[in-house]
PDB file of C-alpha atoms in Angstrom:
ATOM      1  CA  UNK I   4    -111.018  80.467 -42.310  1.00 49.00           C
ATOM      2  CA  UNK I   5    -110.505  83.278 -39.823  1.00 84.00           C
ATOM      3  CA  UNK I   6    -114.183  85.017 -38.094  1.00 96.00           C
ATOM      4  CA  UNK I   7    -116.768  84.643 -36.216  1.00 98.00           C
ATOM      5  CA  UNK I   8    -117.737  81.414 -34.497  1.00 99.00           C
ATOM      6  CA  UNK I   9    -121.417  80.472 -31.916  1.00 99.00           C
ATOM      7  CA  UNK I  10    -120.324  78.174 -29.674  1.00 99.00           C
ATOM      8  CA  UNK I  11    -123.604  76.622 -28.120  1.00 98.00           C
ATOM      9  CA  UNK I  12    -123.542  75.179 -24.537  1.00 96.00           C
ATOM     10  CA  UNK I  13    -120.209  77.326 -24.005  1.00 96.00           C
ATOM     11  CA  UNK I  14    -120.563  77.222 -20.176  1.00 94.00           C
ATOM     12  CA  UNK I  15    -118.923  74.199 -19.580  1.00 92.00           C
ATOM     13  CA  UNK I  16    -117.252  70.962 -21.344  1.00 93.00           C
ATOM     14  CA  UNK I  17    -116.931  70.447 -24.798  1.00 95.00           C
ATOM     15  CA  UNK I  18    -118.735  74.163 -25.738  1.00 96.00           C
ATOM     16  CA  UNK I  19    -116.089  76.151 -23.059  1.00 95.00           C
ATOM     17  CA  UNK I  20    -112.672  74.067 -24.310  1.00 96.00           C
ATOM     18  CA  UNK I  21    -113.985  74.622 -28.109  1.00 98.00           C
ATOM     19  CA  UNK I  22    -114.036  78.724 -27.580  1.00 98.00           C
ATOM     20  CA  UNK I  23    -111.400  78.864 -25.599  1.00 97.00           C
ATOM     21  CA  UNK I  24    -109.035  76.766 -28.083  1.00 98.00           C
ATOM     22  CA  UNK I  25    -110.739  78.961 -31.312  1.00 98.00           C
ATOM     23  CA  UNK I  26    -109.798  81.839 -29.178  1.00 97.00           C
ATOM     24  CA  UNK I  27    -106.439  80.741 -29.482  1.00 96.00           C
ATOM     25  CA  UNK I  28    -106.759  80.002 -33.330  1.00 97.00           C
ATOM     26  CA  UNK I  29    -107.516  83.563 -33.656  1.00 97.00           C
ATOM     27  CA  UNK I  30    -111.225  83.356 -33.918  1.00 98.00           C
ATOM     28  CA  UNK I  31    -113.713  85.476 -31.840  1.00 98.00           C
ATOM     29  CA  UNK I  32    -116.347  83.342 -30.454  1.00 98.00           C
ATOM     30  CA  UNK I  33    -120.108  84.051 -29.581  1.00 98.00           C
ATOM     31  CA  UNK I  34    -120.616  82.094 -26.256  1.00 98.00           C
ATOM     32  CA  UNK I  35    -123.437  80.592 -25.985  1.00 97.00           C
ATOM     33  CA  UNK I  36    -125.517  79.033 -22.770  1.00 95.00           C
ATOM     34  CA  UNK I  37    -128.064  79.377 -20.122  1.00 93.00           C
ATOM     35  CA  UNK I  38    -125.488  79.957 -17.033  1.00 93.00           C
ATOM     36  CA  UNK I  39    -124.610  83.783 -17.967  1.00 95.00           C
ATOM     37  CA  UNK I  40    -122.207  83.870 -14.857  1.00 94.00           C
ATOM     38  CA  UNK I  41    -120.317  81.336 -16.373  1.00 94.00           C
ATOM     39  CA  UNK I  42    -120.349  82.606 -19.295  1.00 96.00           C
ATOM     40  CA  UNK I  43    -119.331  85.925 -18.004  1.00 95.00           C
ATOM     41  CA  UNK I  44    -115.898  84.331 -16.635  1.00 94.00           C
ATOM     42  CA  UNK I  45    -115.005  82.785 -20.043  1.00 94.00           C
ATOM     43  CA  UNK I  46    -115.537  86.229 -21.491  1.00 94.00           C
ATOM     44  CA  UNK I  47    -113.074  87.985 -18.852  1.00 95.00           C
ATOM     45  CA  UNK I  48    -110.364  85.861 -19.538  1.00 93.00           C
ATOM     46  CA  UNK I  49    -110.704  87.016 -23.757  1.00 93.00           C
ATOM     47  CA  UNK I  50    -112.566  90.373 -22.741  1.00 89.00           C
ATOM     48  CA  UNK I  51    -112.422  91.693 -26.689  1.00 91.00           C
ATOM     49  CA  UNK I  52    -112.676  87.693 -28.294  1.00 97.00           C
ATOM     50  CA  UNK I  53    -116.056  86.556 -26.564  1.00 98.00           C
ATOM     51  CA  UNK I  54    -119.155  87.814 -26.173  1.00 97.00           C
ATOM     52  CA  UNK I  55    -121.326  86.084 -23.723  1.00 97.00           C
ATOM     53  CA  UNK I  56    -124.704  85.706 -25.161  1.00 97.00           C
ATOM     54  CA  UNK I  57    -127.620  84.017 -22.801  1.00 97.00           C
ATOM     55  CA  UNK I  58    -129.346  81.470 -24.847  1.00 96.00           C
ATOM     56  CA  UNK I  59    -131.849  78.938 -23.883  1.00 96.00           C
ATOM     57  CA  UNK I  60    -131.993  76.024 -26.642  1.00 96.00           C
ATOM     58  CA  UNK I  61    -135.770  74.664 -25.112  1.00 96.00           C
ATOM     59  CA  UNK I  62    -136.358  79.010 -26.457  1.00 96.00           C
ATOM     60  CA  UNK I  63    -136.042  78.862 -29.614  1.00 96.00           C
ATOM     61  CA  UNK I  64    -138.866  81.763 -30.532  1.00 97.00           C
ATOM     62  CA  UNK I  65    -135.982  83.757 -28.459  1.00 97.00           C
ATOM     63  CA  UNK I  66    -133.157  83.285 -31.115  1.00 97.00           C
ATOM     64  CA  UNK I  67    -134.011  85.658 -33.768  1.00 97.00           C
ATOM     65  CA  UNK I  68    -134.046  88.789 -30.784  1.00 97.00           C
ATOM     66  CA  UNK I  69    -130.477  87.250 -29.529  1.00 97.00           C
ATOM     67  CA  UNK I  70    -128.832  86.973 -32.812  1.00 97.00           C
ATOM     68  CA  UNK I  71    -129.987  90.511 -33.091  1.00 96.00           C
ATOM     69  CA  UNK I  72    -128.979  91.917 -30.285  1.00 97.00           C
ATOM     70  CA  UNK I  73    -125.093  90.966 -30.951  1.00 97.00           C
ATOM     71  CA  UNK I  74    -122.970  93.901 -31.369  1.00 97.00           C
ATOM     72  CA  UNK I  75    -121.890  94.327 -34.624  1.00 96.00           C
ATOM     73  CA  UNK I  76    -118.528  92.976 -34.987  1.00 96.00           C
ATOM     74  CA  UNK I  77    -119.951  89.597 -33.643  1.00 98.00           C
ATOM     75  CA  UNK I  78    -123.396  89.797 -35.849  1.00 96.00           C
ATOM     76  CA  UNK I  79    -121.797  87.393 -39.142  1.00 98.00           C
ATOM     77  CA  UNK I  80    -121.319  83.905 -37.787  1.00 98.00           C
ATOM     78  CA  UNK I  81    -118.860  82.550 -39.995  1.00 98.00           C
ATOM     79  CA  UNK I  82    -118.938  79.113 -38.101  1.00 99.00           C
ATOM     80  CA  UNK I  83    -121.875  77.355 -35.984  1.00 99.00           C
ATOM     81  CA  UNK I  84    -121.101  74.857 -33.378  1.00 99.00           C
ATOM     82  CA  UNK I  85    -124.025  73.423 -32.275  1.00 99.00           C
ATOM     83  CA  UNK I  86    -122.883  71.845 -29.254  1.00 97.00           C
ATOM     84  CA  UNK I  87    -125.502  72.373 -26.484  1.00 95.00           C
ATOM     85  CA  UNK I  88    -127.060  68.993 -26.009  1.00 92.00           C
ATOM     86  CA  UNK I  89    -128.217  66.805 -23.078  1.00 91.00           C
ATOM     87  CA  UNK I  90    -129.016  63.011 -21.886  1.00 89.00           C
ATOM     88  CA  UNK I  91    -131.740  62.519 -19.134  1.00 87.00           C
ATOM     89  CA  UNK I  92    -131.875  59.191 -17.162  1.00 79.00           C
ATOM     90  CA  UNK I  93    -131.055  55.533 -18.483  1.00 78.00           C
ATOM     91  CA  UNK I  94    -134.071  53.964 -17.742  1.00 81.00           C
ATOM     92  CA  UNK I  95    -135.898  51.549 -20.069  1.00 80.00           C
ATOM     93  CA  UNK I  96    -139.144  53.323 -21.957  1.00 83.00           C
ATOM     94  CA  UNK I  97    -141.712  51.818 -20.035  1.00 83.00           C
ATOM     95  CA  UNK I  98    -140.274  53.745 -16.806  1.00 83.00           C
ATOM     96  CA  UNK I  99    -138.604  56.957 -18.908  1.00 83.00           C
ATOM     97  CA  UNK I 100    -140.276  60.437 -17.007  1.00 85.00           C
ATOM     98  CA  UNK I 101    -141.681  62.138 -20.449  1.00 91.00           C
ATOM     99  CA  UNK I 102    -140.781  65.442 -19.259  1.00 92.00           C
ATOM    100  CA  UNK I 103    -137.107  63.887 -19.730  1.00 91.00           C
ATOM    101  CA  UNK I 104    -137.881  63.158 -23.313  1.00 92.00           C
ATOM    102  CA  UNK I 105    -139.545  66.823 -23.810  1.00 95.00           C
ATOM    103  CA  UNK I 106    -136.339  68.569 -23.026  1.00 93.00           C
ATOM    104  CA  UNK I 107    -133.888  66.306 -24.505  1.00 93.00           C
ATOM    105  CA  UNK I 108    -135.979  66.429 -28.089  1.00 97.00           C
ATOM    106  CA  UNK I 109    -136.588  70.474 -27.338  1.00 97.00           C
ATOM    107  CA  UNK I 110    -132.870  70.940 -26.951  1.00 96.00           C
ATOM    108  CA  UNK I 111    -130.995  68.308 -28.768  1.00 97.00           C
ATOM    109  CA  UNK I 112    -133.266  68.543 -31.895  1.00 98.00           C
ATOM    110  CA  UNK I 113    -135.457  71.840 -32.053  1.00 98.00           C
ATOM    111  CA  UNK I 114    -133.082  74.207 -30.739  1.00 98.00           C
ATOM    112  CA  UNK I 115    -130.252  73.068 -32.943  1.00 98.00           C
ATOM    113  CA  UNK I 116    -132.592  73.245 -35.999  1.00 98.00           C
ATOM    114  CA  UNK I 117    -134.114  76.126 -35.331  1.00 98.00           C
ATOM    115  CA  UNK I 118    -130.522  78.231 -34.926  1.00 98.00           C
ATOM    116  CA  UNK I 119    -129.332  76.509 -37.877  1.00 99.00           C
ATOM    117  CA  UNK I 120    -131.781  77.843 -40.059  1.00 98.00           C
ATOM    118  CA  UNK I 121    -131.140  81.337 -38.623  1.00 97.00           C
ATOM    119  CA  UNK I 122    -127.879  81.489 -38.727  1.00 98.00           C
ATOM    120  CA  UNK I 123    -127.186  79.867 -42.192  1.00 98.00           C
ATOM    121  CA  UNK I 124    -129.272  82.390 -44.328  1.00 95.00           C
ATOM    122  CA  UNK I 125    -126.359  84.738 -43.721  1.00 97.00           C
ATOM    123  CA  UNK I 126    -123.758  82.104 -44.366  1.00 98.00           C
ATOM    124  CA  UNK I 127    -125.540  81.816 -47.373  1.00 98.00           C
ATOM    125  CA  UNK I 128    -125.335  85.607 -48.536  1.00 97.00           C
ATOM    126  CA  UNK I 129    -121.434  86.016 -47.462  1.00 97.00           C
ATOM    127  CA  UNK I 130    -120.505  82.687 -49.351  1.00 97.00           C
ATOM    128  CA  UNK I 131    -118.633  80.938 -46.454  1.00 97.00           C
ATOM    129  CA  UNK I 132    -119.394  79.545 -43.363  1.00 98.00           C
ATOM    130  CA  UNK I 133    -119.530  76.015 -41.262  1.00 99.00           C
ATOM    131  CA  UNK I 134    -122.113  74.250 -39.797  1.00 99.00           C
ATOM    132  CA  UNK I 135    -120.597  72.044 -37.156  1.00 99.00           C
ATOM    133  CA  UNK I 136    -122.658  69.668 -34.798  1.00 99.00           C
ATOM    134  CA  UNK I 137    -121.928  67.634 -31.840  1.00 98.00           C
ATOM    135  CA  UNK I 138    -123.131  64.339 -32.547  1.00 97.00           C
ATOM    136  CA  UNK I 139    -123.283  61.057 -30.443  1.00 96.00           C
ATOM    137  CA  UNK I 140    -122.256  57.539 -31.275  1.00 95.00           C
ATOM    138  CA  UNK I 141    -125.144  57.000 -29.513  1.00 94.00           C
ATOM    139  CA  UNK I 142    -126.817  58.005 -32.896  1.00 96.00           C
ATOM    140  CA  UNK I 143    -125.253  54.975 -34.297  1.00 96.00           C
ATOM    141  CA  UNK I 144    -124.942  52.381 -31.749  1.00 94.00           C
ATOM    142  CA  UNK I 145    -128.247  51.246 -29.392  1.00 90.00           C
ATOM    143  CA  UNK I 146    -127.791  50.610 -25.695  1.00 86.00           C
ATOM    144  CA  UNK I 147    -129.640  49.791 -22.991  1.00 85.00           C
ATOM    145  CA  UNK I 148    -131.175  52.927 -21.573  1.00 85.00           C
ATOM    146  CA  UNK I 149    -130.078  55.143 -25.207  1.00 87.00           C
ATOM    147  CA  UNK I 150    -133.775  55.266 -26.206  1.00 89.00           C
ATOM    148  CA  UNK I 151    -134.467  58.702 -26.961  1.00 93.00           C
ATOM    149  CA  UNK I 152    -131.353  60.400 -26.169  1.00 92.00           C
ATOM    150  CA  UNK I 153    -129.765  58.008 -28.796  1.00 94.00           C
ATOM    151  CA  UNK I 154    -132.771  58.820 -31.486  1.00 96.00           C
ATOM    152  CA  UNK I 155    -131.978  62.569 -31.106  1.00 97.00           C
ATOM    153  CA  UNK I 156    -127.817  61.956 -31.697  1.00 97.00           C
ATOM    154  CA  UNK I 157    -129.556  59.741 -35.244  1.00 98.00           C
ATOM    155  CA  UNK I 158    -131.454  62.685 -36.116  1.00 98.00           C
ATOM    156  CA  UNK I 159    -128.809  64.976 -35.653  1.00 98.00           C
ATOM    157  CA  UNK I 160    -126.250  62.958 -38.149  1.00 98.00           C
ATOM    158  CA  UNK I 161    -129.361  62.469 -40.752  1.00 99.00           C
ATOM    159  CA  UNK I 162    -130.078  66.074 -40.538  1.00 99.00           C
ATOM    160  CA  UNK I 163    -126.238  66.992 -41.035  1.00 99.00           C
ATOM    161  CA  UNK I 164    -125.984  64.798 -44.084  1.00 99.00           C
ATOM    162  CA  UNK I 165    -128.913  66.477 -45.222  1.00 99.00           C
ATOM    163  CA  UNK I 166    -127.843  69.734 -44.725  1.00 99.00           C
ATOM    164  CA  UNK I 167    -124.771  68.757 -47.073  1.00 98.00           C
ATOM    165  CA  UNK I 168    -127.031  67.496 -49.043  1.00 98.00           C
ATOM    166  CA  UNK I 169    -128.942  70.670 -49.667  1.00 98.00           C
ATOM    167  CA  UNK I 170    -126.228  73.006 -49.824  1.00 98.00           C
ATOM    168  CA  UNK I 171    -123.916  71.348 -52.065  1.00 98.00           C
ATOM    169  CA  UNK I 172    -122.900  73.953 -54.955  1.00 97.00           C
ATOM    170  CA  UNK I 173    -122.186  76.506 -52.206  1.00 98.00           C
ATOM    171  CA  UNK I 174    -119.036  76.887 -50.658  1.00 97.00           C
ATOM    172  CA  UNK I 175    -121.209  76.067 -47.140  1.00 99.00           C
ATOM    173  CA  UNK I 176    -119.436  73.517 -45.278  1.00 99.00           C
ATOM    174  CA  UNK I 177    -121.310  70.959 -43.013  1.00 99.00           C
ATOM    175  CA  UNK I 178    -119.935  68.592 -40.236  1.00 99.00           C
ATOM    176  CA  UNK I 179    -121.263  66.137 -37.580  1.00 99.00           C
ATOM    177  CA  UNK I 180    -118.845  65.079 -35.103  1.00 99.00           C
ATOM    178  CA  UNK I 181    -119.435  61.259 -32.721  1.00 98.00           C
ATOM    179  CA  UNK I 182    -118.030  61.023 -30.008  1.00 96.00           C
ATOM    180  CA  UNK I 183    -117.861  58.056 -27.677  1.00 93.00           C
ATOM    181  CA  UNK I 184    -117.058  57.692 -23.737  1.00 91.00           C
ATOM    182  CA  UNK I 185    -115.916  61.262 -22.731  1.00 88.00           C
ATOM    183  CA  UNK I 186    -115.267  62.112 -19.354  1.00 85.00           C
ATOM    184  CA  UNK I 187    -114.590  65.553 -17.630  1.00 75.00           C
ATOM    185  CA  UNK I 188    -117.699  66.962 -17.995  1.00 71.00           C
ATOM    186  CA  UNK I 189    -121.006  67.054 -16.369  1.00 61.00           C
ATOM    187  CA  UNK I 190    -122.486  65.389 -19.238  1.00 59.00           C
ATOM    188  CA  UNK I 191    -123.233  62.011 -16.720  1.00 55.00           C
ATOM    189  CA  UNK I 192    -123.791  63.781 -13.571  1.00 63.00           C
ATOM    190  CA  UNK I 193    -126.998  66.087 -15.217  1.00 59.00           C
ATOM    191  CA  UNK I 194    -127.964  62.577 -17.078  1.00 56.00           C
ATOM    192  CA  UNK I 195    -128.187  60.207 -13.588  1.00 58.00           C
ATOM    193  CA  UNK I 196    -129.084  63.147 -11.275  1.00 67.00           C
ATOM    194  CA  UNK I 197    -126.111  62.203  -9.077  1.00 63.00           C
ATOM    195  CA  UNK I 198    -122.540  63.712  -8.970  1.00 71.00           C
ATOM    196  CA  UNK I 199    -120.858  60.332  -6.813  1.00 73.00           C
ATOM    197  CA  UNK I 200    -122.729  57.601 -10.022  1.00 69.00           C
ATOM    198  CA  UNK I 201    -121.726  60.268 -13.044  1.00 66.00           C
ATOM    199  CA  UNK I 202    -117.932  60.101 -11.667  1.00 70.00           C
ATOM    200  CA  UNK I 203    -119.050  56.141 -11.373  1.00 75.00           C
ATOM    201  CA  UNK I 204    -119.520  55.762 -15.557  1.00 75.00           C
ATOM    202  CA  UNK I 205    -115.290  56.582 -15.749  1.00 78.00           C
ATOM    203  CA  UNK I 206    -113.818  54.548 -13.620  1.00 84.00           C
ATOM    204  CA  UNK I 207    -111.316  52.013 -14.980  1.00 90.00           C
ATOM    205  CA  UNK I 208    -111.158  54.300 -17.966  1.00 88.00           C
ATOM    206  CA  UNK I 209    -109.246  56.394 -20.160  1.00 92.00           C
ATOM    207  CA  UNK I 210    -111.995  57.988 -21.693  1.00 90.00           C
ATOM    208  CA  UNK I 211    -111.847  61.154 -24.371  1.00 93.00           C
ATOM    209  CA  UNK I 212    -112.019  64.643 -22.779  1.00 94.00           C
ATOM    210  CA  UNK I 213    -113.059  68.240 -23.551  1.00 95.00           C
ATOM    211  CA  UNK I 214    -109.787  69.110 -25.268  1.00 96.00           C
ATOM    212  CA  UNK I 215    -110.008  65.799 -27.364  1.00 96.00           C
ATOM    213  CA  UNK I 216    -113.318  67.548 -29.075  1.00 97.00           C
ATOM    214  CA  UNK I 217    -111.788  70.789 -29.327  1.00 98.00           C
ATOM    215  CA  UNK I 218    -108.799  70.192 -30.899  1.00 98.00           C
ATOM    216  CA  UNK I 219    -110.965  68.139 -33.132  1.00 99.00           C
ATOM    217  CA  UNK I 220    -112.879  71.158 -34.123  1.00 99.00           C
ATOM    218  CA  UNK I 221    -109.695  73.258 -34.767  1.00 98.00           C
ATOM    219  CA  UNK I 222    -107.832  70.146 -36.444  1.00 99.00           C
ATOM    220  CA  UNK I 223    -111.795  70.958 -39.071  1.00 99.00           C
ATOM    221  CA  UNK I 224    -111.436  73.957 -39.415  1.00 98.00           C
ATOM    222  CA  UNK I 225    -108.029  74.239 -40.632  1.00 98.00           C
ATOM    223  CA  UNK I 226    -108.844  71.991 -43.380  1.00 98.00           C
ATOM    224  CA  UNK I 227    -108.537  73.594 -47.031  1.00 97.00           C
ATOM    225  CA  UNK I 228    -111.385  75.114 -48.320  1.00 96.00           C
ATOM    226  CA  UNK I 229    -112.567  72.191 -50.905  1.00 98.00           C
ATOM    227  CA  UNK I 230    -112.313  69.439 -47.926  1.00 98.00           C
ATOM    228  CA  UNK I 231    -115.228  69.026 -45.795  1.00 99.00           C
ATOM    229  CA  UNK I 232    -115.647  66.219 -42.976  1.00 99.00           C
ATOM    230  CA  UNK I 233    -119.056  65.097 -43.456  1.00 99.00           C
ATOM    231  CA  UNK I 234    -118.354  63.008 -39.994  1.00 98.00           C
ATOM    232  CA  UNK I 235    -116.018  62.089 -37.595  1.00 99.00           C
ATOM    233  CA  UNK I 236    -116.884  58.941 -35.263  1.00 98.00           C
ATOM    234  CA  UNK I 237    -114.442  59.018 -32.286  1.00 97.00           C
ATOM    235  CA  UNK I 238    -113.579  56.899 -29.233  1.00 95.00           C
ATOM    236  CA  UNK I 239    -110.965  56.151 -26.843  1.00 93.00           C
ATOM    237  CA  UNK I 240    -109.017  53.290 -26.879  1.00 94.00           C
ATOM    238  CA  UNK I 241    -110.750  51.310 -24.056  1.00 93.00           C
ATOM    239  CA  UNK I 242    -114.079  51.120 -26.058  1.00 91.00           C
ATOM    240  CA  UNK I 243    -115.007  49.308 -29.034  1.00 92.00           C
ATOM    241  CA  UNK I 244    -118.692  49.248 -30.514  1.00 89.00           C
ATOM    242  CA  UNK I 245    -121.169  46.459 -28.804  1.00 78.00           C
ATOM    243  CA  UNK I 246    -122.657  43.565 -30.730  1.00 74.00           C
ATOM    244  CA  UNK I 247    -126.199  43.053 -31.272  1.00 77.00           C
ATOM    245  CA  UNK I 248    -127.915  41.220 -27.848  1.00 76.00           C
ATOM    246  CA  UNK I 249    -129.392  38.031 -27.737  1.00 80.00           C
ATOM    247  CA  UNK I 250    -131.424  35.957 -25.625  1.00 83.00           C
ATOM    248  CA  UNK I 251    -131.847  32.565 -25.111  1.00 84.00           C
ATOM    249  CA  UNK I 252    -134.406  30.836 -24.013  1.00 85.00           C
ATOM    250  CA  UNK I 253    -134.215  29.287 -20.707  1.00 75.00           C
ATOM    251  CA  UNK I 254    -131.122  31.336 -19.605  1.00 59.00           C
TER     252      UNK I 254
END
C-alpha cells in the first residue's frame, strides 16, 4: 500500500523517524504535533511529501476542523499512526500529581480514540486503510511507578484488538505495536522533569531506538494485503520481562 499516512507526535522520536522513513517508502505523510516549528523543519527537508499539521491530542473537539483543513491531496488518510503519547512521573499513587494523570489519559487515550474514529469512517468508504498504534509493554507488564501510564498502554492494546474485532470483513487493517526500553528520545526526560536522570534510565544499555520503531512500521506495512499484525511486543536484548514481587515478612 502506497498513500497517505498521519503520523501523530511527528515532532520528535518515534513519530519524526516513522515519516521520515515512509517518506522514503514513497508515502506522503501528514505530520502531526504541537511544536509547529519543528514540524515545519521536517516538512522542508520533503517540501511536496509532508504537510505539517498543528495538532493538540488533550484538543480533540479541534480534530474534525484540522482534518478539514488539509489540502486536498493529503485529505484520504490511507494509514493512521497514532503515535503521540506521554508518561508523567514514577511516583507511587498515593503521591501521583492528578493533573499528571489528566493529561496522560487526555492524550494517550482520548485523543487517540477520538482521531481514530475520524479518520476511519473514510478508510471505511475507500476500502483500505491501517490503523497503527504505539503501544507500551508497559500495557502488559506492571512496575513500580507504571500506574496509570501503564493502564493507558492496556487500554490502548484492548482497544486495538477491538478495533480488529469490529472491522473484521473489511479489508481495514489494525495494529498495536510494544515496545520496551527505547532510548533516543525525550520520552524519559518529559516523564522525570529532568534532562541529566532521563539520560540516567540508559545507561549500561543497549536499548531500542527511533529507527528500531520505524523500520518496524515500514517492515507492517509492506506486508501483503491478507496479513495483518494484530501486535508486535518488542525489546532489546538487555531486558527481559520482571517476575511478579514478593514480600516477606520480617525482611
Amino acid at each position: 500500500m502506497r498513500g497517505t499516512v498521519l503520523v501523530t507526535g511527528a515532532s520528535a522520536g518515534f513519530g519524526m523517524a516513522i515519516a521520515e522513513v515512509l517518506v522514503q517508502e514513497g508515502y506522503q505523510v501528514v505530520a502531526a504535533a504541537r511544536r509547529m516549528n519543528k514540524l515545519e523543519s521536517l516538512s522542508s527537508k520533503h517540501p511536496e511529501k509532508i504537510f505539517p499539521l498543528e495538532m493538540d491530542m488533550t484538543k480533540s473537539e479541534l480534530f474534525l476542523r484540522q482534518l478539514g483543513s488539509l489540502p486536498a491531496k493529503f485529505q484520504n488518510i490511507d494509514v493512521l499512526v497514532n503515535n503521540a503519547g506521554l508518561a508523567l512521573g514514577v511516583e507511587p499513587i498515593p503521591n501521583i500529581d492528578l493533573k499528571d494523570w489528566d493529561r496522560m489519559v487526555q492524550t494517550n487515550i482520548i485523543g487517540l480514540i477520538h482521531l481514530t474514529q475520524l479518520v476511519i469512517s473514510g478508510m471505511l468508504k475507500r476500502k483500505r486503510g491501517h490503523i497503527i498504534s504505539l503501544g507500551s509493554i508497559a500495557g502488559t507488564y506492571p512496575y513500580r511507578g507504571g500506574n496509570v501510564y501503564g493502564a493507558t498502554k492496556a487500554f490502548v492494546k484492548q482497544f486495538m484488538l477491538n478495533l480488529k474485532t469490529d472491522l473484521v470483513g473489511t479489508a481495514l487493517k489494525v495494529t498495536n505495536i510494544e515496545p520496551g526500553l527505547c532510548g533516543g528520545t525525550e520520552f524519559s526526560e518529559v516523564r522525570l522533569k529532568d534532562s541529566a536522570k532521563g539520560k540516567e534510565v540508559y545507561k549500561g544499555t543497549i536499548p531500542l531506538t527511533a529507527m528500531d520503531i520505524a523500520e518496524t512500521v515500514r517492515w507492517i506495512l509492506s506486508l501483503p494485503s491478507h496479513v495483518n499484525v494484530n501486535r508486535i511486543e518488542l525489546m532489546p536484548v538487555c531486558q527481559a520481562p520482571g517476575g511478579v514481587a514478593v514480600v516477606k515478612t520480617g525482611n
